Amino acid sequence: MNLILLGAQGSGKGTQSALLAQRFGLDPCASGDLLREAMAKGTPAGQQARPYYERGDLVPDELMVGMILERLRGLSDARGIILDGFPRNHAQADVLDARLAEMGQSIARAIYLEVPRALLLERLSGRYICRAHGHVYNIETNPPKTPGICDIDSSELYQRSDDTGEKIQHRLDIFFSETLQLTDYYARQGKLVTVDGTQSIADVNHAILAKLGAA
Ligand code: G5P
Ligand code: MG
């Protein structure tokens, strides 16, 4: 089973991706994590992506698509994938469908986490990420047991460089003007599942499982 998580910045894609990957034994594939890893390592792709990322702009399609296709090549056949942050526009969605078809696979469901803009701002301002594996926390609603330390791997927690007021607004503008159109794309394919993302993390997860018929 291959799944896509669609949603604005701060809607909970990364949070739910981790839970669903564990529940269904899926390989998580987060485009933002791939970029942050490439930038931290200073690879050519990471260096090219950095200025776009730092502005909160979308990284050019050819660069992002190249990284995702490379990642798909590394996946074992037996397990499905859960994509978080990819695709973000029609061109990316078309490439993904074509590549999966070549592999004899397809997307089963695209899950849209619906959250109003005001709540997204609040969540991103309180978000902390772990240095080692990107585990996600929130100082208000999902704090770590020890401040500044990841519960799971004990690495340092930090705030992302694109989680500042102005950049958050810019990223949200791009989502609502461009990426949101993908809900129509997957609705036309009969694959869209919309979930109220304003609830607690556990309740959102339960709602997704119920819509997938796995609660
Ligand atoms: P990313 O890394 O994909 P965004 O901006 O799309 O980044 P982001 O910010 O990572 O998405 P998220 O994953 O949806 O948001 O949210 P999250 O981290 O799980 O949760 C946010 C906060 O809310 C956390 O504090 C969490 O604890 C809390 N929370 C989560 N769920 C719930 C819930 O259910 N209830 C409650 N109460 N709280 C919750 O992309 C970064 C950049 O990379 C480039 C772009 O430059 C982009 O800006 N990029 C691409 N460029 C081109 N094409 C692509 N496909 C690209 N993908 C990435
Ligand atoms: Mg994320």
Short mmCIF file of C-alpha atoms and ligand atoms in Angstrom, two decimals:
data_model
loop_
_atom_site.label_atom_id
_atom_site.label_comp_id
_atom_site.label_asym_id
_atom_site.label_seq_id
_atom_site.Cartn_x
_atom_site.Cartn_y
_atom_site.Cartn_z
CA MET A 1 0.00 0.00 0.00
CA ASN A 2 1.39 3.40 -1.01
CA LEU A 3 0.03 6.49 0.75
CA ILE A 4 0.44 10.25 0.34
CA LEU A 5 -0.01 12.76 3.15
CA LEU A 6 -1.23 16.11 1.86
CA GLY A 7 -1.53 19.13 4.08
CA ALA A 8 -0.31 22.60 4.81
CA GLN A 9 2.83 23.38 6.76
CA GLY A 10 2.16 22.32 10.35
CA SER A 11 -0.90 20.22 9.54
CA GLY A 12 0.80 17.12 10.98
CA LYS A 13 2.15 15.30 7.91
CA GLY A 14 5.45 14.36 9.58
CA THR A 15 3.70 13.45 12.83
CA GLN A 16 1.12 11.16 11.19
CA SER A 17 3.63 9.74 8.71
CA ALA A 18 5.67 8.29 11.58
CA LEU A 19 2.57 6.71 13.16
CA LEU A 20 1.24 5.27 9.89
CA ALA A 21 4.67 3.97 8.84
CA GLN A 22 4.85 2.04 12.10
CA ARG A 23 1.27 0.80 11.94
CA PHE A 24 1.43 -0.51 8.35
CA GLY A 25 5.17 -1.24 8.06
CA LEU A 26 5.60 1.43 5.37
CA ASP A 27 8.81 3.18 4.35
CA PRO A 28 8.48 6.88 5.25
CA CYS A 29 9.69 9.27 2.56
CA ALA A 30 9.62 12.97 3.50
CA SER A 31 10.83 15.39 0.86
CA GLY A 32 11.75 18.01 3.48
CA ASP A 33 13.81 15.48 5.45
CA LEU A 34 15.65 14.46 2.24
CA LEU A 35 16.47 18.13 1.63
CA ARG A 36 17.59 18.83 5.20
CA GLU A 37 19.82 15.74 5.09
CA ALA A 38 21.32 16.77 1.72
CA MET A 39 21.93 20.32 2.99
CA ALA A 40 23.52 19.09 6.22
CA LYS A 41 25.85 16.81 4.20
CA GLY A 42 26.58 19.60 1.72
CA THR A 43 25.84 17.41 -1.34
CA PRO A 44 25.54 19.21 -4.74
CA ALA A 45 21.73 18.81 -4.60
CA GLY A 46 21.69 20.14 -1.04
CA GLN A 47 23.76 23.17 -2.02
CA GLN A 48 21.47 23.92 -4.97
CA ALA A 49 18.34 23.52 -2.83
CA ARG A 50 19.47 25.63 0.14
CA PRO A 51 18.58 29.14 -1.11
CA TYR A 52 15.07 28.05 -2.10
CA TYR A 53 14.56 26.21 1.17
CA GLU A 54 15.82 29.13 3.26
CA ARG A 55 13.41 31.52 1.51
CA GLY A 56 10.50 29.10 2.06
CA ASP A 57 10.12 28.70 -1.72
CA LEU A 58 9.54 25.38 -3.44
CA VAL A 59 12.78 23.80 -4.60
CA PRO A 60 12.79 23.47 -8.45
CA ASP A 61 10.89 20.41 -9.66
CA GLU A 62 13.83 18.81 -11.50
CA LEU A 63 15.95 18.85 -8.34
CA MET A 64 13.19 17.58 -6.02
CA VAL A 65 11.91 14.96 -8.46
CA GLY A 66 15.45 13.65 -8.95
CA MET A 67 15.87 13.15 -5.20
CA ILE A 68 12.49 11.43 -4.81
CA LEU A 69 13.04 9.08 -7.77
CA GLU A 70 16.42 8.15 -6.33
CA ARG A 71 14.73 7.40 -3.02
CA LEU A 72 12.03 5.28 -4.74
CA ARG A 73 14.77 3.21 -6.38
CA GLY A 74 16.10 2.34 -2.94
CA LEU A 75 12.79 1.01 -1.65
CA SER A 76 12.20 -2.69 -1.26
CA ASP A 77 9.32 -4.11 -3.31
CA ALA A 78 7.59 -5.78 -0.40
CA ARG A 79 6.88 -2.65 1.64
CA GLY A 80 4.74 0.28 0.61
CA ILE A 81 5.76 3.90 0.98
CA ILE A 82 4.26 6.84 2.77
CA LEU A 83 5.08 10.14 1.08
CA ASP A 84 5.11 13.33 3.17
CA GLY A 85 5.62 16.65 1.36
CA PHE A 86 5.71 15.20 -2.15
CA PRO A 87 4.06 15.87 -4.55
CA ARG A 88 3.32 19.61 -4.17
CA ASN A 89 2.10 20.44 -7.68
CA HIS A 90 0.59 18.75 -10.74
CA ALA A 91 3.92 18.25 -12.46
CA GLN A 92 5.30 16.36 -9.46
CA ALA A 93 2.10 14.32 -9.10
CA ASP A 94 2.25 13.29 -12.78
CA VAL A 95 5.90 12.20 -12.50
CA LEU A 96 5.11 10.21 -9.39
CA ASP A 97 2.15 8.41 -10.99
CA ALA A 98 4.25 7.59 -14.06
CA ARG A 99 7.20 6.26 -12.05
CA LEU A 100 5.00 4.12 -9.81
CA ALA A 101 3.22 2.71 -12.89
CA GLU A 102 6.64 1.70 -14.31
CA MET A 103 7.23 -0.13 -11.03
CA GLY A 104 3.82 -1.85 -11.33
CA GLN A 105 2.54 0.17 -8.38
CA SER A 106 0.18 3.04 -7.64
CA ILE A 107 -1.01 5.37 -4.90
CA ALA A 108 -3.77 3.79 -2.81
CA ARG A 109 -4.92 6.90 -0.92
CA ALA A 110 -3.98 10.58 -0.62
CA ILE A 111 -4.84 11.72 2.91
CA TYR A 112 -5.53 15.44 3.28
CA LEU A 113 -5.08 16.81 6.81
CA GLU A 114 -7.35 19.86 6.88
CA VAL A 115 -6.32 22.59 9.38
CA PRO A 116 -7.20 26.31 9.35
CA ARG A 117 -4.39 28.78 8.78
CA ALA A 118 -4.44 30.43 12.24
CA LEU A 119 -3.84 27.09 13.97
CA LEU A 120 -0.98 26.24 11.59
CA LEU A 121 0.91 29.36 12.62
CA GLU A 122 0.53 28.51 16.28
CA ARG A 123 1.73 24.94 15.80
CA LEU A 124 4.81 25.85 13.76
CA SER A 125 5.89 28.52 16.23
CA GLY A 126 5.96 25.87 18.99
CA ARG A 127 7.54 23.06 16.96
CA TYR A 128 10.89 21.47 17.85
CA ILE A 129 12.62 18.76 15.80
CA CYS A 130 15.27 16.27 16.86
CA ARG A 131 18.69 16.61 15.32
CA ALA A 132 19.23 12.87 14.72
CA HIS A 133 16.02 11.68 13.06
CA GLY A 134 13.58 14.60 12.77
CA HIS A 135 11.18 13.37 15.48
CA VAL A 136 8.60 16.13 15.99
CA TYR A 137 7.50 17.84 19.24
CA ASN A 138 5.48 20.87 20.25
CA ILE A 139 6.25 22.85 23.40
CA GLU A 140 2.54 23.43 24.04
CA THR A 141 0.78 20.27 22.93
CA ASN A 142 3.37 17.50 22.60
CA PRO A 143 6.42 18.38 24.75
CA PRO A 144 9.41 16.06 25.24
CA LYS A 145 9.82 14.49 28.71
CA THR A 146 13.13 16.37 29.19
CA PRO A 147 13.18 19.90 27.72
CA GLY A 148 15.45 20.16 24.66
CA ILE A 149 16.07 16.39 24.40
CA CYS A 150 14.38 13.84 22.09
CA ASP A 151 12.45 11.14 24.01
CA ILE A 152 13.28 8.53 21.37
CA ASP A 153 16.99 8.97 20.57
CA SER A 154 18.20 11.57 23.18
CA SER A 155 19.49 13.92 20.46
CA GLU A 156 19.22 17.70 20.72
CA LEU A 157 15.94 19.43 19.75
CA TYR A 158 16.06 22.52 17.51
CA GLN A 159 13.74 24.90 15.65
CA ARG A 160 13.83 24.72 11.83
CA SER A 161 15.37 27.68 9.98
CA ASP A 162 12.15 28.07 7.94
CA ASP A 163 9.90 28.19 11.03
CA THR A 164 10.09 31.97 11.51
CA GLY A 165 7.01 34.23 11.20
CA GLU A 166 7.57 35.66 7.72
CA LYS A 167 8.79 32.40 6.17
CA ILE A 168 5.87 30.48 7.66
CA GLN A 169 3.43 32.94 6.03
CA HIS A 170 5.23 32.61 2.68
CA ARG A 171 5.20 28.79 2.83
CA LEU A 172 1.50 28.80 3.70
CA ASP A 173 0.77 31.16 0.77
CA ILE A 174 2.40 28.63 -1.58
CA PHE A 175 0.41 25.78 -0.07
CA PHE A 176 -2.98 27.47 -0.37
CA SER A 177 -2.33 28.87 -3.87
CA GLU A 178 -0.62 25.84 -5.43
CA THR A 179 -0.41 22.58 -3.48
CA LEU A 180 -4.03 22.54 -2.28
CA GLN A 181 -5.07 21.97 -5.92
CA LEU A 182 -3.77 18.42 -5.55
CA THR A 183 -6.83 17.57 -3.47
CA ASP A 184 -8.81 17.88 -6.74
CA TYR A 185 -6.18 15.85 -8.58
CA TYR A 186 -6.58 12.90 -6.18
CA ALA A 187 -10.35 13.38 -5.79
CA ARG A 188 -10.66 12.91 -9.56
CA GLN A 189 -8.79 9.62 -9.19
CA GLY A 190 -11.16 8.59 -6.37
CA LYS A 191 -8.23 8.43 -3.94
CA LEU A 192 -8.74 11.47 -1.72
CA VAL A 193 -9.45 11.02 1.98
CA THR A 194 -10.00 14.22 4.00
CA VAL A 195 -9.47 14.22 7.75
CA ASP A 196 -10.10 16.98 10.31
CA GLY A 197 -6.52 17.74 11.39
CA THR A 198 -7.45 20.08 14.24
CA GLN A 199 -7.92 17.31 16.80
CA SER A 200 -5.32 15.71 19.07
CA ILE A 201 -2.57 13.68 17.39
CA ALA A 202 -4.16 10.41 18.60
CA ASP A 203 -7.62 11.41 17.37
CA VAL A 204 -6.31 12.44 13.95
CA ASN A 205 -4.55 9.10 13.71
CA HIS A 206 -7.73 7.26 14.67
CA ALA A 207 -9.73 9.21 12.08
CA ILE A 208 -7.21 8.28 9.35
CA LEU A 209 -7.27 4.61 10.31
CA ALA A 210 -11.08 4.64 10.30
CA LYS A 211 -11.15 6.14 6.79
CA LEU A 212 -8.64 3.53 5.62
CA GLY A 213 -10.86 0.83 7.11
CA ALA A 214 -8.17 -0.15 9.61
CA ALA A 215 -9.42 1.27 12.94
P1 G5P B 1 8.76 20.20 4.63
O1 G5P B 1 9.85 19.75 5.52
O2 G5P B 1 7.94 19.19 3.96
P2 G5P B 1 6.40 21.68 5.30
O3 G5P B 1 6.59 23.14 5.52
O4 G5P B 1 5.66 21.28 4.11
O5 G5P B 1 7.88 21.20 5.46
P3 G5P B 1 6.02 20.88 7.87
O6 G5P B 1 6.28 22.27 8.34
O7 G5P B 1 7.09 19.87 8.07
O8 G5P B 1 5.61 20.94 6.40
P4 G5P B 1 4.08 18.99 8.90
O9 G5P B 1 5.06 17.91 8.65
O10 G5P B 1 2.74 18.89 8.24
O11 G5P B 1 4.64 20.42 8.56
O12 G5P B 1 3.80 19.17 10.45
P5 G5P B 1 4.41 18.40 11.74
O13 G5P B 1 5.87 18.69 11.85
O14 G5P B 1 3.99 16.96 11.76
O15 G5P B 1 3.59 19.14 12.92
C1 G5P B 1 3.73 20.53 13.13
C2 G5P B 1 3.52 20.83 14.64
O16 G5P B 1 2.16 20.55 15.00
C3 G5P B 1 4.38 19.99 15.57
O17 G5P B 1 4.79 20.81 16.64
C4 G5P B 1 3.47 18.86 16.03
O18 G5P B 1 3.80 18.39 17.32
C5 G5P B 1 2.10 19.53 16.01
N1 G5P B 1 1.04 18.60 15.59
C6 G5P B 1 1.11 17.74 14.54
N2 G5P B 1 -0.02 17.04 14.40
C7 G5P B 1 -0.87 17.49 15.36
C8 G5P B 1 -2.22 17.16 15.72
O19 G5P B 1 -2.87 16.29 15.10
N3 G5P B 1 -2.76 17.81 16.76
C9 G5P B 1 -2.06 18.75 17.46
N4 G5P B 1 -2.68 19.39 18.46
N5 G5P B 1 -0.78 19.10 17.16
C10 G5P B 1 -0.19 18.48 16.13
O20 G5P B 1 9.37 21.16 3.48
C11 G5P B 1 10.29 22.17 3.80
C12 G5P B 1 10.77 22.87 2.55
O21 G5P B 1 11.41 21.92 1.68
C13 G5P B 1 11.13 22.22 0.30
C14 G5P B 1 10.42 23.57 0.31
O22 G5P B 1 11.40 24.58 0.27
C15 G5P B 1 9.72 23.54 1.67
O23 G5P B 1 9.39 24.82 2.15
N6 G5P B 1 10.32 21.14 -0.26
C16 G5P B 1 9.93 21.06 -1.55
N7 G5P B 1 10.14 21.86 -2.62
C17 G5P B 1 9.58 21.48 -3.80
N8 G5P B 1 8.82 20.37 -3.94
C18 G5P B 1 8.57 19.54 -2.89
N9 G5P B 1 7.82 18.44 -3.06
C19 G5P B 1 9.15 19.87 -1.62
N10 G5P B 1 9.13 19.29 -0.41
C20 G5P B 1 9.82 20.06 0.41
MG MG B 2 7.09 17.83 8.06
#
